[in-house]
Amino acid sequence: MEHLSSVKNSCRLLKFFLQSPSKELGVSDLSRKLSLSKGAVHKMLATLESEGFIRQNPATKQYCLGYTLLELGNQVLKDHNLAEFVKPYLQNLAAMSNELITLCVKDDRDAIYVEKIDSQYPIRFNVDMYRRFPLYATSAARVIFAHCDSALIDELLSEEIRTFTPYSFKEPEAIKMRLQEIKLQGYEMSSNMRNVGVTGVAAPLFDANGEVTASISIIGPTDRMLPLKEKLIEQIVGVTQEISSKLGYHA
Amino acid sequence: MEHLSSVKNSCRLLKFFLQSPSKELGVSDLSRKLSLSKGAVHKMLATLESEGFIRQNPATKQYCLGYTLLELGNQVLKDHNLAEFVKPYLQNLAAMSNELITLCVKDDRDAIYVEKIDSQYPIRFNVDMYRRFPLYATSAARVIFAHCDSALIDELLSEEIRTFTPYSFKEPEAIKMRLQEIKLQGYEMSSNMRNVGVTGVAAPLFDANGEVTASISIIGPTDRMLPLKEKLIEQIVGVTQEISSKLGYHA
DNA sequence: AACGATGTTCTCTATATGAGAACGTTTACA
DNA sequence: TGTAAACGTTCTCATATAGAGAACATCGTT
């Protein structure tokens, strides 16, 4: 199956802005990074600009992402029924623990936080919303990863493992073992995996088909989380089971 | 200057989801609406899906917007320095009036709210964030529109005028007169133009080049706004002048 | 003043594009 | 339950077009 090359290249061009340190990029720069001719890149930019996906700064002649992407991104959130459905439960969890509560989903080979409720503590942990990260990186992601096809698990673990702290998993085998534990006990609590001093408890959401595509987690400073360990686990497991059954899941 | 047709069509396809009542769309439906062959639409969708811009629901075989658009939309917000810069001033206004405060920008032929601070009143007005609307529709937009090239003004007013309430401007001439008033007095206060019972006060932000590309407004129920008319005008004019001068604007 | 970088425009051929028909499935209805 | 219409998907093919590369215009620097 062949793909539309110019469309594919345009998508890559847009995504390149996600990993670029500066918000404005020039034609030459992009053409080098994307291995395309300047003429081709220029034509792509002109087309994308005419549709509002790209904006040109008249002063610098450089390009940046356009507001139409803001519209589309917001539409994704609006269309995301699960987040809407789950929100009251998150608020409930937030009221009980006063820690950061998140809703995490799987998309393709990545995990993304799509909803959160912030802690009200003066010292609180914050997550990067709407940004992809590896399925093995955090508790919220791993409880989803644990229920994925073993083919996907093997594939992702055969690639380079990204670590975030000195305590992050480095070995594929260690991660696999952890995933099995997660499947057995139905939740995970872990510390220092993505950020040092931070602990998360997460449990998966099952839909009507018994598939896991999302998870809920409670995240906070380890010294506030650990003393409440049993209570937090009970809360996260209770809520996710309740939501799963509301979604039509029968254990 | 020619554009890349497949890229243009893909952009149109994505934007079609913004005006569609259902979040999922099928190949046949899209091919009819976009006047393209089913085969072509299918190939576009497959390409966009491979890049995360589109997702297919395995159950219904239909397509919806993908999470990569969420990432990109969020990046637009992060890149938007003005919003970051202006935020403290908005919070200041919010503390003074306790009404909805907005930051509105011009993009191409439209206006978009890109930042807001909600009122804390139990009865409060809310705006649709990140969605395009006509430059003549609200006070926040009109104070920008008033400073646009007269060519753009004439062009947009020569097209069909969209009205939102029975009180909205219908006649191009009426709008033009109002735009002149706005330019003279430096702000606008209006009621019932976009939503009945709602009143807004807005004033433009000038950048270092003397260009107007954004505005700030206070919006709330008319019965709370009108009694404070003088005070609100003073506040909005004061804040926008202060920000403009910080942006390097010299009157 | 000359250079190097940029963004832009141009030409041209190989190629990828999009129409349309045909395929296999699912859905709707009689 | 059977038939037809709708769907998503695949295929082929003539043609439009995409992308390389060179040339141009503009800028800032040396």
PDB file of C-alpha atoms in Angstrom, chain A residues 25-219:
ATOM      1  CA  LEU A  25      11.926  27.464  11.297  1.00  0.00           C
ATOM      2  CA  GLY A  26      13.223  28.453   7.884  1.00  0.00           C
ATOM      3  CA  VAL A  27      12.955  26.791   4.495  1.00  0.00           C
ATOM      4  CA  SER A  28      16.625  25.853   4.263  1.00  0.00           C
ATOM      5  CA  ASP A  29      16.693  24.433   7.751  1.00  0.00           C
ATOM      6  CA  LEU A  30      13.620  22.301   7.149  1.00  0.00           C
ATOM      7  CA  SER A  31      14.835  21.108   3.775  1.00  0.00           C
ATOM      8  CA  ARG A  32      18.039  19.837   5.354  1.00  0.00           C
ATOM      9  CA  LYS A  33      16.338  18.167   8.301  1.00  0.00           C
ATOM     10  CA  LEU A  34      13.700  16.527   6.127  1.00  0.00           C
ATOM     11  CA  SER A  35      16.097  15.693   3.304  1.00  0.00           C
ATOM     12  CA  LEU A  36      13.969  17.444   0.711  1.00  0.00           C
ATOM     13  CA  SER A  37      14.780  20.141  -1.794  1.00  0.00           C
ATOM     14  CA  LYS A  38      14.231  23.747  -0.793  1.00  0.00           C
ATOM     15  CA  GLY A  39      11.764  24.167  -3.626  1.00  0.00           C
ATOM     16  CA  ALA A  40       9.660  21.238  -2.439  1.00  0.00           C
ATOM     17  CA  VAL A  41       9.653  22.443   1.169  1.00  0.00           C
ATOM     18  CA  HIS A  42       8.726  25.924   0.090  1.00  0.00           C
ATOM     19  CA  LYS A  43       5.791  24.633  -1.916  1.00  0.00           C
ATOM     20  CA  MET A  44       4.625  22.547   1.043  1.00  0.00           C
ATOM     21  CA  LEU A  45       4.858  25.522   3.382  1.00  0.00           C
ATOM     22  CA  ALA A  46       2.957  27.727   0.965  1.00  0.00           C
ATOM     23  CA  THR A  47       0.181  25.162   0.691  1.00  0.00           C
ATOM     24  CA  LEU A  48      -0.015  24.608   4.438  1.00  0.00           C
ATOM     25  CA  GLU A  49      -0.036  28.349   5.006  1.00  0.00           C
ATOM     26  CA  SER A  50      -2.945  28.829   2.643  1.00  0.00           C
ATOM     27  CA  GLU A  51      -4.917  26.421   4.817  1.00  0.00           C
ATOM     28  CA  GLY A  52      -3.893  28.027   8.132  1.00  0.00           C
ATOM     29  CA  PHE A  53      -1.721  25.112   9.267  1.00  0.00           C
ATOM     30  CA  ILE A  54       1.411  27.244   9.045  1.00  0.00           C
ATOM     31  CA  ARG A  55       2.073  30.944   9.549  1.00  0.00           C
ATOM     32  CA  GLN A  56       4.906  32.994   8.132  1.00  0.00           C
ATOM     33  CA  ASN A  57       6.464  35.735  10.197  1.00  0.00           C
ATOM     34  CA  PRO A  58       6.673  38.626   7.727  1.00  0.00           C
ATOM     35  CA  ALA A  59       9.634  40.108   9.599  1.00  0.00           C
ATOM     36  CA  THR A  60      11.891  37.052   9.731  1.00  0.00           C
ATOM     37  CA  LYS A  61      10.393  35.217   6.716  1.00  0.00           C
ATOM     38  CA  GLN A  62      10.466  32.133   8.889  1.00  0.00           C
ATOM     39  CA  TYR A  63       7.543  29.815   9.523  1.00  0.00           C
ATOM     40  CA  CYS A  64       5.679  28.606  12.602  1.00  0.00           C
ATOM     41  CA  LEU A  65       2.634  26.472  13.361  1.00  0.00           C
ATOM     42  CA  GLY A  66      -0.739  28.035  12.517  1.00  0.00           C
ATOM     43  CA  TYR A  67      -3.929  28.543  14.476  1.00  0.00           C
ATOM     44  CA  THR A  68      -5.900  25.993  12.493  1.00  0.00           C
ATOM     45  CA  LEU A  69      -3.908  23.342  14.339  1.00  0.00           C
ATOM     46  CA  LEU A  70      -5.158  24.888  17.569  1.00  0.00           C
ATOM     47  CA  GLU A  71      -8.710  24.505  16.323  1.00  0.00           C
ATOM     48  CA  LEU A  72      -8.146  20.900  15.300  1.00  0.00           C
ATOM     49  CA  GLY A  73      -6.381  19.976  18.528  1.00  0.00           C
ATOM     50  CA  ASN A  74      -9.239  21.418  20.518  1.00  0.00           C
ATOM     51  CA  GLN A  75     -11.688  19.435  18.415  1.00  0.00           C
ATOM     52  CA  VAL A  76      -9.845  16.244  19.342  1.00  0.00           C
ATOM     53  CA  LEU A  77     -10.441  17.063  23.003  1.00  0.00           C
ATOM     54  CA  LYS A  78     -14.110  17.834  22.398  1.00  0.00           C
ATOM     55  CA  ASP A  79     -14.557  14.575  20.516  1.00  0.00           C
ATOM     56  CA  HIS A  80     -12.949  12.610  23.291  1.00  0.00           C
ATOM     57  CA  ASN A  81     -16.003  11.198  24.994  1.00  0.00           C
ATOM     58  CA  LEU A  82     -14.051   9.130  27.480  1.00  0.00           C
ATOM     59  CA  ALA A  83     -12.444  12.195  29.041  1.00  0.00           C
ATOM     60  CA  GLU A  84     -15.844  13.820  29.453  1.00  0.00           C
ATOM     61  CA  PHE A  85     -17.323  10.667  30.926  1.00  0.00           C
ATOM     62  CA  VAL A  86     -14.468  10.088  33.319  1.00  0.00           C
ATOM     63  CA  LYS A  87     -14.054  13.657  34.561  1.00  0.00           C
ATOM     64  CA  PRO A  88     -16.453  13.466  37.514  1.00  0.00           C
ATOM     65  CA  TYR A  89     -14.642  10.381  38.778  1.00  0.00           C
ATOM     66  CA  LEU A  90     -11.328  12.193  38.512  1.00  0.00           C
ATOM     67  CA  GLN A  91     -12.741  15.096  40.472  1.00  0.00           C
ATOM     68  CA  ASN A  92     -13.886  12.655  43.073  1.00  0.00           C
ATOM     69  CA  LEU A  93     -10.402  11.173  43.359  1.00  0.00           C
ATOM     70  CA  ALA A  94      -8.927  14.658  43.540  1.00  0.00           C
ATOM     71  CA  ALA A  95     -11.249  15.571  46.389  1.00  0.00           C
ATOM     72  CA  MET A  96     -10.176  12.461  48.306  1.00  0.00           C
ATOM     73  CA  SER A  97      -6.414  12.637  47.810  1.00  0.00           C
ATOM     74  CA  ASN A  98      -5.723  16.246  46.804  1.00  0.00           C
ATOM     75  CA  GLU A  99      -2.970  14.932  44.531  1.00  0.00           C
ATOM     76  CA  LEU A 100      -2.593  15.188  40.753  1.00  0.00           C
ATOM     77  CA  ILE A 101      -5.121  12.939  38.994  1.00  0.00           C
ATOM     78  CA  THR A 102      -4.622  11.992  35.348  1.00  0.00           C
ATOM     79  CA  LEU A 103      -6.349  10.210  32.518  1.00  0.00           C
ATOM     80  CA  CYS A 104      -3.844   8.556  30.199  1.00  0.00           C
ATOM     81  CA  VAL A 105      -4.615   6.970  26.805  1.00  0.00           C
ATOM     82  CA  LYS A 106      -2.707   4.800  24.376  1.00  0.00           C
ATOM     83  CA  ASP A 107      -2.259   6.092  20.829  1.00  0.00           C
ATOM     84  CA  ASP A 108      -0.389   3.882  18.409  1.00  0.00           C
ATOM     85  CA  ARG A 109       2.980   3.189  20.061  1.00  0.00           C
ATOM     86  CA  ASP A 110       2.775   5.930  22.684  1.00  0.00           C
ATOM     87  CA  ALA A 111       0.975   7.101  25.795  1.00  0.00           C
ATOM     88  CA  ILE A 112      -0.552  10.567  26.212  1.00  0.00           C
ATOM     89  CA  TYR A 113      -2.107  12.368  29.183  1.00  0.00           C
ATOM     90  CA  VAL A 114      -5.395  13.779  27.902  1.00  0.00           C
ATOM     91  CA  GLU A 115      -7.044  14.987  31.109  1.00  0.00           C
ATOM     92  CA  LYS A 116      -5.859  16.009  34.549  1.00  0.00           C
ATOM     93  CA  ILE A 117      -6.910  17.647  37.753  1.00  0.00           C
ATOM     94  CA  ASP A 118      -4.178  19.517  39.568  1.00  0.00           C
ATOM     95  CA  SER A 119      -3.302  19.099  43.180  1.00  0.00           C
ATOM     96  CA  GLN A 120      -3.950  22.097  45.430  1.00  0.00           C
ATOM     97  CA  TYR A 121      -0.900  21.533  47.594  1.00  0.00           C
ATOM     98  CA  PRO A 122       1.680  24.319  47.363  1.00  0.00           C
ATOM     99  CA  ILE A 123       4.232  21.646  46.443  1.00  0.00           C
ATOM    100  CA  ARG A 124       2.729  19.593  43.682  1.00  0.00           C
ATOM    101  CA  PHE A 125       3.745  17.574  40.683  1.00  0.00           C
ATOM    102  CA  ASN A 126       2.741  18.529  37.164  1.00  0.00           C
ATOM    103  CA  VAL A 127       2.652  16.520  33.930  1.00  0.00           C
ATOM    104  CA  ASP A 128       3.169  17.558  30.341  1.00  0.00           C
ATOM    105  CA  MET A 129      -0.275  17.258  28.800  1.00  0.00           C
ATOM    106  CA  TYR A 130      -0.904  16.069  25.248  1.00  0.00           C
ATOM    107  CA  ARG A 131       2.699  15.028  24.630  1.00  0.00           C
ATOM    108  CA  ARG A 132       3.605  11.484  23.614  1.00  0.00           C
ATOM    109  CA  PHE A 133       5.866   9.400  25.826  1.00  0.00           C
ATOM    110  CA  PRO A 134       6.859   5.722  25.845  1.00  0.00           C
ATOM    111  CA  LEU A 135       4.371   3.137  27.025  1.00  0.00           C
ATOM    112  CA  TYR A 136       6.929   1.750  29.469  1.00  0.00           C
ATOM    113  CA  ALA A 137       7.829   5.087  31.086  1.00  0.00           C
ATOM    114  CA  THR A 138       5.253   5.726  33.834  1.00  0.00           C
ATOM    115  CA  SER A 139       2.796   3.735  35.924  1.00  0.00           C
ATOM    116  CA  ALA A 140      -0.097   5.300  34.052  1.00  0.00           C
ATOM    117  CA  ALA A 141       1.356   4.065  30.768  1.00  0.00           C
ATOM    118  CA  ARG A 142       2.577   0.706  31.999  1.00  0.00           C
ATOM    119  CA  VAL A 143      -0.816  -0.444  33.277  1.00  0.00           C
ATOM    120  CA  ILE A 144      -2.012   0.052  29.691  1.00  0.00           C
ATOM    121  CA  PHE A 145       1.121  -1.464  28.164  1.00  0.00           C
ATOM    122  CA  ALA A 146       0.698  -4.558  30.313  1.00  0.00           C
ATOM    123  CA  HIS A 147      -2.541  -5.363  28.488  1.00  0.00           C
ATOM    124  CA  CYS A 148      -1.193  -4.829  24.965  1.00  0.00           C
ATOM    125  CA  ASP A 149      -0.431  -7.593  22.481  1.00  0.00           C
ATOM    126  CA  SER A 150       2.835  -9.279  23.310  1.00  0.00           C
ATOM    127  CA  ALA A 151       3.894  -8.564  19.720  1.00  0.00           C
ATOM    128  CA  LEU A 152       3.723  -4.829  20.389  1.00  0.00           C
ATOM    129  CA  ILE A 153       5.466  -5.255  23.724  1.00  0.00           C
ATOM    130  CA  ASP A 154       8.325  -7.183  22.145  1.00  0.00           C
ATOM    131  CA  GLU A 155       8.575  -4.717  19.289  1.00  0.00           C
ATOM    132  CA  LEU A 156       8.827  -1.644  21.484  1.00  0.00           C
ATOM    133  CA  LEU A 157      11.198  -3.290  23.960  1.00  0.00           C
ATOM    134  CA  SER A 158      13.465  -4.420  21.142  1.00  0.00           C
ATOM    135  CA  GLU A 159      14.033  -0.789  20.256  1.00  0.00           C
ATOM    136  CA  GLU A 160      16.172   1.563  22.286  1.00  0.00           C
ATOM    137  CA  ILE A 161      14.779   2.064  25.793  1.00  0.00           C
ATOM    138  CA  ARG A 162      14.462   5.704  26.809  1.00  0.00           C
ATOM    139  CA  THR A 163      15.283   6.329  30.449  1.00  0.00           C
ATOM    140  CA  PHE A 164      14.320   9.456  32.351  1.00  0.00           C
ATOM    141  CA  THR A 165      15.981   9.011  35.742  1.00  0.00           C
ATOM    142  CA  PRO A 166      18.757   6.779  37.109  1.00  0.00           C
ATOM    143  CA  TYR A 167      15.963   4.591  38.473  1.00  0.00           C
ATOM    144  CA  SER A 168      14.111   4.073  35.184  1.00  0.00           C
ATOM    145  CA  PHE A 169      13.903   0.538  33.826  1.00  0.00           C
ATOM    146  CA  LYS A 170      16.720  -0.111  31.413  1.00  0.00           C
ATOM    147  CA  GLU A 171      16.365  -3.810  30.650  1.00  0.00           C
ATOM    148  CA  PRO A 172      13.576  -5.226  28.458  1.00  0.00           C
ATOM    149  CA  GLU A 173      13.366  -8.270  30.699  1.00  0.00           C
ATOM    150  CA  ALA A 174      12.865  -6.176  33.820  1.00  0.00           C
ATOM    151  CA  ILE A 175      10.032  -4.309  32.144  1.00  0.00           C
ATOM    152  CA  LYS A 176       8.406  -7.521  30.945  1.00  0.00           C
ATOM    153  CA  MET A 177       8.448  -8.958  34.437  1.00  0.00           C
ATOM    154  CA  ARG A 178       6.910  -5.800  35.809  1.00  0.00           C
ATOM    155  CA  LEU A 179       4.178  -5.935  33.167  1.00  0.00           C
ATOM    156  CA  GLN A 180       3.258  -9.437  34.269  1.00  0.00           C
ATOM    157  CA  GLU A 181       3.090  -8.323  37.895  1.00  0.00           C
ATOM    158  CA  ILE A 182       0.818  -5.479  36.857  1.00  0.00           C
ATOM    159  CA  LYS A 183      -1.521  -7.817  35.037  1.00  0.00           C
ATOM    160  CA  LEU A 184      -1.719 -10.055  38.097  1.00  0.00           C
ATOM    161  CA  GLN A 185      -2.340  -7.415  40.730  1.00  0.00           C
ATOM    162  CA  GLY A 186      -4.400  -5.100  38.511  1.00  0.00           C
ATOM    163  CA  TYR A 187      -2.571  -1.883  39.336  1.00  0.00           C
ATOM    164  CA  GLU A 188       0.919  -0.462  39.798  1.00  0.00           C
ATOM    165  CA  MET A 189       2.532   1.849  42.288  1.00  0.00           C
ATOM    166  CA  SER A 190       6.022   3.053  41.442  1.00  0.00           C
ATOM    167  CA  SER A 191       8.504   5.787  42.362  1.00  0.00           C
ATOM    168  CA  ASN A 192      11.296   7.723  40.638  1.00  0.00           C
ATOM    169  CA  MET A 193      10.687   6.157  37.226  1.00  0.00           C
ATOM    170  CA  ARG A 194       9.958   9.325  35.290  1.00  0.00           C
ATOM    171  CA  ASN A 195      10.836  11.957  37.909  1.00  0.00           C
ATOM    172  CA  VAL A 196      12.894  11.534  41.037  1.00  0.00           C
ATOM    173  CA  GLY A 197      10.900  12.017  44.226  1.00  0.00           C
ATOM    174  CA  VAL A 198       7.603  11.370  42.482  1.00  0.00           C
ATOM    175  CA  THR A 199       5.341   8.387  43.054  1.00  0.00           C
ATOM    176  CA  GLY A 200       2.340   7.266  41.012  1.00  0.00           C
ATOM    177  CA  VAL A 201      -0.430   4.727  41.457  1.00  0.00           C
ATOM    178  CA  ALA A 202      -2.297   3.684  38.335  1.00  0.00           C
ATOM    179  CA  ALA A 203      -4.934   1.191  37.237  1.00  0.00           C
ATOM    180  CA  PRO A 204      -6.347   0.411  33.797  1.00  0.00           C
ATOM    181  CA  LEU A 205      -9.813   1.066  32.360  1.00  0.00           C
ATOM    182  CA  PHE A 206     -11.488  -1.812  30.530  1.00  0.00           C
ATOM    183  CA  ASP A 207     -14.047  -1.124  27.813  1.00  0.00           C
ATOM    184  CA  ALA A 208     -17.005  -3.269  26.771  1.00  0.00           C
ATOM    185  CA  ASN A 209     -14.752  -5.477  24.632  1.00  0.00           C
ATOM    186  CA  GLY A 210     -12.400  -6.129  27.497  1.00  0.00           C
ATOM    187  CA  GLU A 211      -9.759  -3.954  25.832  1.00  0.00           C
ATOM    188  CA  VAL A 212      -7.555  -1.580  27.801  1.00  0.00           C
ATOM    189  CA  THR A 213      -6.969   1.749  26.075  1.00  0.00           C
ATOM    190  CA  ALA A 214      -6.780   4.128  29.010  1.00  0.00           C
ATOM    191  CA  SER A 215      -5.738   4.401  32.641  1.00  0.00           C
ATOM    192  CA  ILE A 216      -6.223   6.614  35.639  1.00  0.00           C
ATOM    193  CA  SER A 217      -3.479   7.545  38.052  1.00  0.00           C
ATOM    194  CA  ILE A 218      -2.764   9.468  41.218  1.00  0.00           C
ATOM    195  CA  ILE A 219       0.638  11.172  41.201  1.00  0.00           C
TER     196      ILE A 219
END
